[in-house]
Short mmCIF file of C-alpha atoms in Angstrom, two decimals:
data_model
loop_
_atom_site.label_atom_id
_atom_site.label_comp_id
_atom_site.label_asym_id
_atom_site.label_seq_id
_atom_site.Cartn_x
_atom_site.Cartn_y
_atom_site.Cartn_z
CA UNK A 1 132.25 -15.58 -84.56
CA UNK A 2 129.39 -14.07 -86.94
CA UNK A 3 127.22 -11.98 -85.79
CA UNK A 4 123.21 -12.26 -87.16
CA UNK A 5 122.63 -8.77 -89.28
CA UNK A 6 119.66 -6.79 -88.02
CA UNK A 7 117.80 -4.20 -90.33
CA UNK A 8 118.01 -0.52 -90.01
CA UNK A 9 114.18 -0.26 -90.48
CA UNK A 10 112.35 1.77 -87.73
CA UNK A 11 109.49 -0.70 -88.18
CA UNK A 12 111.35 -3.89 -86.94
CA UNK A 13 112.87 -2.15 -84.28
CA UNK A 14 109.35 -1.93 -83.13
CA UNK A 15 108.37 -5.54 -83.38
CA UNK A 16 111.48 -6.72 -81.73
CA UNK A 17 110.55 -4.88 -78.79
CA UNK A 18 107.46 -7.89 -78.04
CA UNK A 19 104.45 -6.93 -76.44
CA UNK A 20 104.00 -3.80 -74.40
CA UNK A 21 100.09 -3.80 -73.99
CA UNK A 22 97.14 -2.42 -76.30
CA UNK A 23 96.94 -0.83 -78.68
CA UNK A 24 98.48 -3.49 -80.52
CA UNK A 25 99.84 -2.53 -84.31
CA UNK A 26 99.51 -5.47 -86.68
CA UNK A 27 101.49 -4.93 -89.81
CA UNK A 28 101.49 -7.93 -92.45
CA UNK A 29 103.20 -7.94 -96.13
CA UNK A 30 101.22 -9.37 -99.08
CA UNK A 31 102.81 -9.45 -103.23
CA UNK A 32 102.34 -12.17 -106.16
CA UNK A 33 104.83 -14.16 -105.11
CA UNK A 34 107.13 -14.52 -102.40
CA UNK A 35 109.72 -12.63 -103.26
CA UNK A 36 108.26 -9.02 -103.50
CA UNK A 37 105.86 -7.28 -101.30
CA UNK A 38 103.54 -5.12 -102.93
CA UNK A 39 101.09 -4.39 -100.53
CA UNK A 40 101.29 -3.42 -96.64
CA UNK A 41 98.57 -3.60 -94.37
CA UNK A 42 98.25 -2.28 -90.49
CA UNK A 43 95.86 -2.58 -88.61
CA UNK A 44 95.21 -1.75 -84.91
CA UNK A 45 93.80 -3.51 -82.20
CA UNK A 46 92.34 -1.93 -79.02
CA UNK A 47 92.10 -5.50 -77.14
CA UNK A 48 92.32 -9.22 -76.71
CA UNK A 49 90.25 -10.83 -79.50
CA UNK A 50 89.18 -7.58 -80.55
CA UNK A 51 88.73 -6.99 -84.51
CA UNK A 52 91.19 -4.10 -85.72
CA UNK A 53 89.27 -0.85 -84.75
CA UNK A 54 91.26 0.90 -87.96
CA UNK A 55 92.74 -0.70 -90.70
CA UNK A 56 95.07 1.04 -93.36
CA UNK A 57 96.79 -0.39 -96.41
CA UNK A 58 99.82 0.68 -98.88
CA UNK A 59 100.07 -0.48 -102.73
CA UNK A 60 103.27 -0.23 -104.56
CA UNK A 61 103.31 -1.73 -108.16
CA UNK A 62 106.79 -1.31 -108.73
CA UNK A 63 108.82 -1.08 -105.46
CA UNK A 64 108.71 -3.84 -102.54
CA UNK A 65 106.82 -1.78 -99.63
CA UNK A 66 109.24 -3.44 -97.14
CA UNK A 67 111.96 -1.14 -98.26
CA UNK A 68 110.39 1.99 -99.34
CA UNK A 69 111.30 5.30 -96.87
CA UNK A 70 108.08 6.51 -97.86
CA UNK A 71 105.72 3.96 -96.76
CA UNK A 72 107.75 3.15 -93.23
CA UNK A 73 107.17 6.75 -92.48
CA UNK A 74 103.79 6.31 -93.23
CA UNK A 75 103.48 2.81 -91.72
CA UNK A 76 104.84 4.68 -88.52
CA UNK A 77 102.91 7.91 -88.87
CA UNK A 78 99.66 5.72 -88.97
CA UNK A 79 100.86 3.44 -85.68
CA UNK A 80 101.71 7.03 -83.95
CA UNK A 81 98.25 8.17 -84.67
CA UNK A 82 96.88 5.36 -82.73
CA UNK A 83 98.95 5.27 -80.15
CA UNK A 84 100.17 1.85 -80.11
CA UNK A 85 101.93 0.21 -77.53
CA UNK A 86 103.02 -3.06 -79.30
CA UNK A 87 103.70 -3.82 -83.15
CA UNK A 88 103.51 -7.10 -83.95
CA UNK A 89 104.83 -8.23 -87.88
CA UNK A 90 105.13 -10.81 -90.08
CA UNK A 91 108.48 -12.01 -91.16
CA UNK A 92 107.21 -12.74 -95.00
CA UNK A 93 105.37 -12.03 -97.28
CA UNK A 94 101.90 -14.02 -96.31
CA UNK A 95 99.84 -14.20 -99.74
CA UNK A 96 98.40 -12.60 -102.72
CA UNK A 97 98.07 -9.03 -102.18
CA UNK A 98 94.26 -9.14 -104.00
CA UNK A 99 91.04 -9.77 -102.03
CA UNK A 100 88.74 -12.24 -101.85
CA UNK A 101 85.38 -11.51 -102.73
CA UNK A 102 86.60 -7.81 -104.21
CA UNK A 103 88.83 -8.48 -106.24
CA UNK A 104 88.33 -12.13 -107.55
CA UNK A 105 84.99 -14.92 -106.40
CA UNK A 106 84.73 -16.33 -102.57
CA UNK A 107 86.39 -19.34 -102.64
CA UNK A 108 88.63 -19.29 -105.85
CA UNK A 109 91.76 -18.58 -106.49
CA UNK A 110 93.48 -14.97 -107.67
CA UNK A 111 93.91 -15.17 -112.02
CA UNK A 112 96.51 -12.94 -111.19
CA UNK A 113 98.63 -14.98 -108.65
CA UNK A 114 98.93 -18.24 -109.35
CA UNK A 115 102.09 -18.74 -107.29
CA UNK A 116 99.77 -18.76 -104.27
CA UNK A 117 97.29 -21.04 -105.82
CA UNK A 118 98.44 -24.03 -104.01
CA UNK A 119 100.52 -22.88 -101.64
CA UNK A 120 100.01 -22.82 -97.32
CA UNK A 121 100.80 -18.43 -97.00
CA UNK A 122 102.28 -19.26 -93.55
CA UNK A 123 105.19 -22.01 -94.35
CA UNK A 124 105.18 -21.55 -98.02
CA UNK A 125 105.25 -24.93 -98.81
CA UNK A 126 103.02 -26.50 -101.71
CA UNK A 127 99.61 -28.14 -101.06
CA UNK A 128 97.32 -29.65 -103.01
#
């Protein structure tokens, strides 16, 4: 028999627990490709179809923020804070960790990831 290997992290702990009622912690992992996360961000969410009343983000340039001690303690410090009830997380890495409209034009792709230039963030499959 195997048995499926759960992480040590603190942080999934908390999203395998489901929903437990608001505040709701949303935690999602962004990097310029899909292999390394270079940017966390967490936001939290008071109620149902509510936008994220604070929002909070970590950039690492040369460590994957999924596995840095520093940022989880962070990551949890900041969910603490707010008193959530729930943390809800992705289980990749969802897209280029540069902004739309800040950091590159609305509606074109980021110069410096290509690897998500044609590619859906949520199944990672190419798209044209």
């Amino acid at each position: 028999m195997r048995f499926k290997h759960r992480s040590d992290s603190p942080l999934k702990k908390k999203a395998r627990r489901g929903f437990r009622g608001y505040p709701v912690a949303t935690v999602a992992f962004y990097g310029p490709t899909d292999t390394k996360a270079s940017k966390a961000a967490v936001g939290i969410v008071t109620r149902e179809d509510a936008e994220p009343e604070a929002l909070e983000r970590w950039l690492l340039d040369d460590r994957d923020v999924r596995t840095d001690p520093v940022v989880t303690r962070e990551i949890l410090g900041f969910i603490q804070r707010y008193g959530a009830s729930s943390v809800v997380m992705t289980d990749r890495i969802i897209g280029c960790p540069h902004e739309e409209g800040i950091d590159y034009p609305d509606g074109e792709v980021c110069p410096q990831c290509p690897f998500w230039a044609h590619r859906d963030r949520w199944t990672g499959e190419t798209v044209e």
